Short mmCIF file of N, CA, C and O in Angstrom, two decimals:
data_model
loop_
_atom_site.label_atom_id
_atom_site.label_comp_id
_atom_site.label_asym_id
_atom_site.label_seq_id
_atom_site.Cartn_x
_atom_site.Cartn_y
_atom_site.Cartn_z
N SER A 226 18.94 -16.42 -19.71
CA SER A 226 18.52 -17.37 -18.68
C SER A 226 16.98 -17.49 -18.83
O SER A 226 16.29 -16.63 -19.35
N HIS A 227 16.44 -18.61 -18.37
CA HIS A 227 15.03 -18.87 -18.44
C HIS A 227 14.28 -17.97 -17.45
O HIS A 227 14.75 -17.78 -16.36
N MET A 228 13.09 -17.57 -17.82
CA MET A 228 12.20 -16.86 -16.91
C MET A 228 10.77 -17.21 -17.20
O MET A 228 10.39 -17.67 -18.28
N ILE A 229 9.92 -16.99 -16.19
CA ILE A 229 8.49 -17.34 -16.29
C ILE A 229 7.75 -16.03 -15.97
O ILE A 229 7.94 -15.46 -14.92
N ASN A 230 6.92 -15.59 -16.89
CA ASN A 230 6.07 -14.41 -16.65
C ASN A 230 4.75 -14.84 -16.02
O ASN A 230 4.11 -15.73 -16.53
N LEU A 231 4.43 -14.16 -14.96
CA LEU A 231 3.16 -14.45 -14.25
C LEU A 231 2.28 -13.20 -14.29
O LEU A 231 2.84 -12.06 -14.14
N TRP A 232 0.97 -13.38 -14.35
CA TRP A 232 0.10 -12.21 -14.37
C TRP A 232 -1.27 -12.62 -13.87
O TRP A 232 -1.59 -13.78 -13.82
N GLY A 233 -2.06 -11.68 -13.49
CA GLY A 233 -3.34 -11.88 -12.96
C GLY A 233 -3.36 -11.42 -11.48
O GLY A 233 -2.73 -10.43 -11.07
N ASN A 234 -4.11 -12.17 -10.68
CA ASN A 234 -4.25 -11.80 -9.29
C ASN A 234 -3.21 -12.61 -8.46
O ASN A 234 -3.51 -13.62 -7.97
N LEU A 235 -1.93 -12.17 -8.49
CA LEU A 235 -0.87 -12.94 -7.94
C LEU A 235 -0.79 -12.79 -6.39
O LEU A 235 -0.89 -11.68 -5.83
N LYS A 236 -0.57 -13.87 -5.72
CA LYS A 236 -0.45 -13.87 -4.31
C LYS A 236 0.73 -14.77 -3.92
O LYS A 236 0.67 -15.96 -4.25
N MET A 237 1.80 -14.25 -3.37
CA MET A 237 2.97 -15.03 -2.99
C MET A 237 3.00 -15.10 -1.50
O MET A 237 2.86 -14.08 -0.81
N VAL A 238 3.18 -16.32 -0.92
CA VAL A 238 3.15 -16.48 0.52
C VAL A 238 4.50 -17.04 0.93
O VAL A 238 5.02 -17.99 0.41
N GLN A 239 5.12 -16.33 1.89
CA GLN A 239 6.38 -16.82 2.47
C GLN A 239 6.11 -17.13 3.96
O GLN A 239 5.69 -16.33 4.69
N ALA A 240 6.35 -18.39 4.24
CA ALA A 240 6.19 -18.82 5.66
C ALA A 240 7.18 -18.16 6.55
O ALA A 240 8.23 -17.66 6.14
N ALA A 241 6.89 -18.05 7.81
CA ALA A 241 7.72 -17.42 8.84
C ALA A 241 9.01 -18.29 8.87
O ALA A 241 8.93 -19.53 8.78
N GLY A 242 10.19 -17.67 9.01
CA GLY A 242 11.45 -18.28 9.09
C GLY A 242 12.17 -17.80 10.29
O GLY A 242 11.66 -17.09 11.15
N LYS A 243 13.48 -18.13 10.38
CA LYS A 243 14.26 -17.69 11.57
C LYS A 243 14.38 -16.19 11.67
O LYS A 243 14.40 -15.61 12.73
N THR A 244 14.43 -15.53 10.45
CA THR A 244 14.75 -14.06 10.47
C THR A 244 13.52 -13.23 9.94
O THR A 244 13.62 -12.07 9.83
N ASN A 245 12.46 -13.92 9.52
CA ASN A 245 11.35 -13.16 8.92
C ASN A 245 10.03 -13.70 9.42
O ASN A 245 9.85 -14.90 9.59
N PRO A 246 9.06 -12.77 9.60
CA PRO A 246 7.68 -13.16 9.88
C PRO A 246 7.01 -13.66 8.65
O PRO A 246 7.53 -13.47 7.56
N ALA A 247 5.86 -14.31 8.76
CA ALA A 247 5.12 -14.72 7.58
C ALA A 247 4.75 -13.49 6.80
O ALA A 247 4.44 -12.46 7.36
N THR A 248 4.88 -13.62 5.47
CA THR A 248 4.65 -12.43 4.59
C THR A 248 3.75 -12.88 3.48
O THR A 248 3.99 -13.93 2.89
N ILE A 249 2.71 -12.09 3.09
CA ILE A 249 1.91 -12.31 1.94
C ILE A 249 2.12 -11.07 1.01
O ILE A 249 1.98 -9.98 1.42
N ILE A 250 2.54 -11.35 -0.22
CA ILE A 250 2.79 -10.31 -1.19
C ILE A 250 1.78 -10.47 -2.36
O ILE A 250 1.60 -11.52 -2.91
N LYS A 251 1.10 -9.30 -2.68
CA LYS A 251 0.14 -9.34 -3.76
C LYS A 251 0.58 -8.32 -4.81
O LYS A 251 1.06 -7.24 -4.50
N THR A 252 0.42 -8.77 -6.12
CA THR A 252 0.69 -7.87 -7.30
C THR A 252 -0.04 -8.42 -8.45
O THR A 252 -0.81 -9.43 -8.31
N THR A 253 0.05 -7.76 -9.56
CA THR A 253 -0.69 -8.14 -10.83
C THR A 253 0.21 -8.77 -11.87
O THR A 253 -0.30 -9.38 -12.80
N ARG A 254 1.51 -8.53 -11.72
CA ARG A 254 2.39 -9.11 -12.80
C ARG A 254 3.77 -9.26 -12.16
O ARG A 254 4.24 -8.38 -11.41
N ALA A 255 4.45 -10.36 -12.48
CA ALA A 255 5.82 -10.60 -11.92
C ALA A 255 6.60 -11.52 -12.86
O ALA A 255 5.95 -12.22 -13.69
N THR A 256 7.86 -11.51 -12.73
CA THR A 256 8.76 -12.38 -13.51
C THR A 256 9.52 -13.30 -12.54
O THR A 256 10.13 -12.74 -11.62
N LEU A 257 9.42 -14.58 -12.79
CA LEU A 257 10.17 -15.57 -11.91
C LEU A 257 11.36 -16.06 -12.67
O LEU A 257 11.26 -16.47 -13.83
N PHE A 258 12.52 -16.01 -12.05
CA PHE A 258 13.75 -16.49 -12.59
C PHE A 258 14.07 -17.84 -11.78
O PHE A 258 14.66 -17.74 -10.67
N PRO A 259 13.66 -18.99 -12.32
CA PRO A 259 13.75 -20.19 -11.53
C PRO A 259 15.16 -20.62 -11.04
O PRO A 259 15.32 -21.09 -9.96
N LYS A 260 16.14 -20.37 -11.91
CA LYS A 260 17.50 -20.79 -11.64
C LYS A 260 18.05 -20.04 -10.43
O LYS A 260 18.63 -20.61 -9.51
N SER A 261 17.87 -18.72 -10.41
CA SER A 261 18.35 -17.88 -9.27
C SER A 261 17.37 -17.76 -8.17
O SER A 261 17.66 -17.23 -7.10
N ARG A 262 16.13 -18.20 -8.42
CA ARG A 262 15.06 -18.16 -7.42
C ARG A 262 14.75 -16.73 -7.02
O ARG A 262 14.61 -16.41 -5.82
N ILE A 263 14.65 -15.83 -8.03
CA ILE A 263 14.35 -14.44 -7.77
C ILE A 263 13.02 -14.13 -8.48
O ILE A 263 12.79 -14.62 -9.65
N ILE A 264 12.20 -13.28 -7.88
CA ILE A 264 10.97 -12.79 -8.48
C ILE A 264 11.00 -11.29 -8.47
O ILE A 264 11.33 -10.63 -7.46
N THR A 265 10.74 -10.71 -9.66
CA THR A 265 10.80 -9.23 -9.75
C THR A 265 9.49 -8.76 -10.39
O THR A 265 8.74 -9.46 -11.08
N THR A 266 9.14 -7.50 -10.10
CA THR A 266 8.02 -6.80 -10.73
C THR A 266 8.26 -5.32 -10.68
O THR A 266 9.03 -4.81 -9.83
N ASP A 267 7.70 -4.62 -11.68
CA ASP A 267 7.78 -3.13 -11.68
C ASP A 267 6.39 -2.59 -11.40
O ASP A 267 6.11 -1.44 -11.46
N GLN A 268 5.44 -3.47 -10.95
CA GLN A 268 4.10 -3.11 -10.69
C GLN A 268 3.91 -2.72 -9.20
O GLN A 268 4.77 -3.03 -8.40
N TYR A 269 2.72 -2.29 -8.93
CA TYR A 269 2.31 -1.99 -7.49
C TYR A 269 2.32 -3.28 -6.74
O TYR A 269 1.84 -4.35 -7.31
N ILE A 270 2.84 -3.32 -5.56
CA ILE A 270 2.79 -4.51 -4.71
C ILE A 270 2.35 -4.10 -3.30
O ILE A 270 2.56 -2.97 -2.91
N SER A 271 1.72 -5.04 -2.59
CA SER A 271 1.48 -4.86 -1.17
C SER A 271 2.06 -6.05 -0.47
O SER A 271 1.89 -7.24 -0.95
N ALA A 272 2.80 -5.85 0.61
CA ALA A 272 3.35 -6.89 1.40
C ALA A 272 2.80 -6.80 2.83
O ALA A 272 2.83 -5.72 3.43
N VAL A 273 2.14 -7.86 3.31
CA VAL A 273 1.47 -7.88 4.58
C VAL A 273 2.10 -8.87 5.48
O VAL A 273 2.32 -10.02 5.11
N GLN A 274 2.49 -8.39 6.72
CA GLN A 274 3.00 -9.28 7.74
C GLN A 274 2.04 -9.09 8.96
O GLN A 274 1.22 -8.22 8.96
N PRO A 275 2.21 -9.94 9.96
CA PRO A 275 1.23 -9.87 11.09
C PRO A 275 1.13 -8.46 11.72
O PRO A 275 0.00 -8.15 12.10
N PHE A 276 2.21 -7.70 11.80
CA PHE A 276 2.07 -6.39 12.45
C PHE A 276 2.54 -5.26 11.60
O PHE A 276 2.75 -4.11 12.06
N ALA A 277 2.55 -5.47 10.22
CA ALA A 277 2.98 -4.36 9.36
C ALA A 277 2.45 -4.61 7.98
O ALA A 277 2.14 -5.77 7.55
N GLU A 278 2.32 -3.55 7.22
CA GLU A 278 1.93 -3.62 5.77
C GLU A 278 2.69 -2.57 5.06
O GLU A 278 2.94 -1.45 5.54
N VAL A 279 3.22 -2.93 3.87
CA VAL A 279 4.01 -2.08 3.08
C VAL A 279 3.50 -2.11 1.62
O VAL A 279 3.17 -3.16 1.10
N ASP A 280 3.41 -0.88 1.04
CA ASP A 280 3.08 -0.76 -0.41
C ASP A 280 4.37 -0.28 -1.10
O ASP A 280 5.12 0.52 -0.52
N SER A 281 4.50 -0.67 -2.37
CA SER A 281 5.66 -0.23 -3.15
C SER A 281 5.32 -0.33 -4.62
O SER A 281 4.40 -1.05 -5.00
N ILE A 282 6.03 0.42 -5.40
CA ILE A 282 6.00 0.17 -6.87
C ILE A 282 7.37 -0.54 -7.14
O ILE A 282 8.40 0.00 -7.09
N GLY A 283 7.18 -1.80 -7.53
CA GLY A 283 8.39 -2.63 -7.87
C GLY A 283 8.97 -3.31 -6.71
O GLY A 283 8.91 -2.84 -5.55
N MET A 284 9.50 -4.48 -6.94
CA MET A 284 10.20 -5.26 -5.89
C MET A 284 11.13 -6.25 -6.56
O MET A 284 11.03 -6.63 -7.66
N LYS A 285 12.05 -6.76 -5.69
CA LYS A 285 12.88 -7.89 -6.01
C LYS A 285 12.86 -8.83 -4.81
O LYS A 285 13.25 -8.42 -3.72
N LEU A 286 12.27 -9.98 -4.98
CA LEU A 286 12.19 -10.95 -3.89
C LEU A 286 13.20 -12.09 -4.17
O LEU A 286 13.10 -12.73 -5.23
N ASP A 287 14.15 -12.25 -3.28
CA ASP A 287 15.19 -13.29 -3.46
C ASP A 287 14.86 -14.46 -2.52
O ASP A 287 14.92 -14.29 -1.29
N LEU A 288 14.43 -15.58 -3.06
CA LEU A 288 14.00 -16.69 -2.29
C LEU A 288 15.13 -17.43 -1.63
O LEU A 288 14.98 -18.17 -0.66
N VAL A 289 16.34 -17.26 -2.18
CA VAL A 289 17.51 -17.92 -1.56
C VAL A 289 18.01 -17.15 -0.36
O VAL A 289 18.17 -17.68 0.71
N GLN A 290 18.19 -15.82 -0.53
CA GLN A 290 18.65 -15.02 0.55
C GLN A 290 17.54 -14.60 1.55
O GLN A 290 17.83 -14.05 2.58
N GLN A 291 16.29 -14.84 1.12
CA GLN A 291 15.12 -14.47 1.86
C GLN A 291 15.10 -12.95 2.14
O GLN A 291 14.89 -12.48 3.27
N THR A 292 15.32 -12.14 1.07
CA THR A 292 15.35 -10.75 1.14
C THR A 292 14.20 -10.21 0.18
O THR A 292 13.96 -10.72 -0.89
N LEU A 293 13.61 -9.07 0.59
CA LEU A 293 12.63 -8.35 -0.26
C LEU A 293 13.10 -6.94 -0.41
O LEU A 293 13.15 -6.24 0.64
N ASP A 294 13.47 -6.50 -1.60
CA ASP A 294 13.83 -5.15 -1.84
C ASP A 294 12.64 -4.49 -2.49
O ASP A 294 12.15 -4.90 -3.53
N LEU A 295 12.24 -3.32 -1.87
CA LEU A 295 11.16 -2.51 -2.43
C LEU A 295 11.79 -1.40 -3.13
O LEU A 295 12.69 -0.73 -2.65
N LEU A 296 11.27 -1.13 -4.39
CA LEU A 296 12.08 -0.31 -5.30
C LEU A 296 11.70 1.17 -5.31
O LEU A 296 12.61 2.01 -5.49
N SER A 297 10.46 1.54 -5.19
CA SER A 297 10.15 3.04 -5.22
C SER A 297 8.80 3.23 -4.53
O SER A 297 7.94 2.38 -4.46
N GLN A 298 8.56 4.49 -4.17
CA GLN A 298 7.33 4.95 -3.63
C GLN A 298 6.87 4.02 -2.48
O GLN A 298 5.76 3.50 -2.46
N VAL A 299 7.79 3.70 -1.55
CA VAL A 299 7.54 2.77 -0.49
C VAL A 299 6.77 3.47 0.62
O VAL A 299 7.11 4.56 1.11
N HIS A 300 5.67 2.87 1.08
CA HIS A 300 4.84 3.37 2.24
C HIS A 300 4.66 2.24 3.22
O HIS A 300 4.19 1.22 2.81
N GLY A 301 4.93 2.50 4.46
CA GLY A 301 4.74 1.52 5.49
C GLY A 301 3.59 1.87 6.42
O GLY A 301 3.34 3.08 6.61
N TYR A 302 2.93 0.91 7.02
CA TYR A 302 1.81 1.19 7.88
C TYR A 302 1.95 0.29 9.17
O TYR A 302 2.47 -0.77 9.08
#
């Protein structure tokens, strides 16, 4: 399947929805799978919401299901 590799100072913004607050995710490298609308990384990420912040190593962001799976060393603030 086709994939797009992204790197640099990445910032992904998800607007608030019915089930989720607005979220800003920052990382340095990620892979986008356009057909399934999934973004993955094995790098450090930070996810910031209005009243919470989470750090993780690795993530899987599913833009269809609107889910964010944090993969390891997850810390919440």
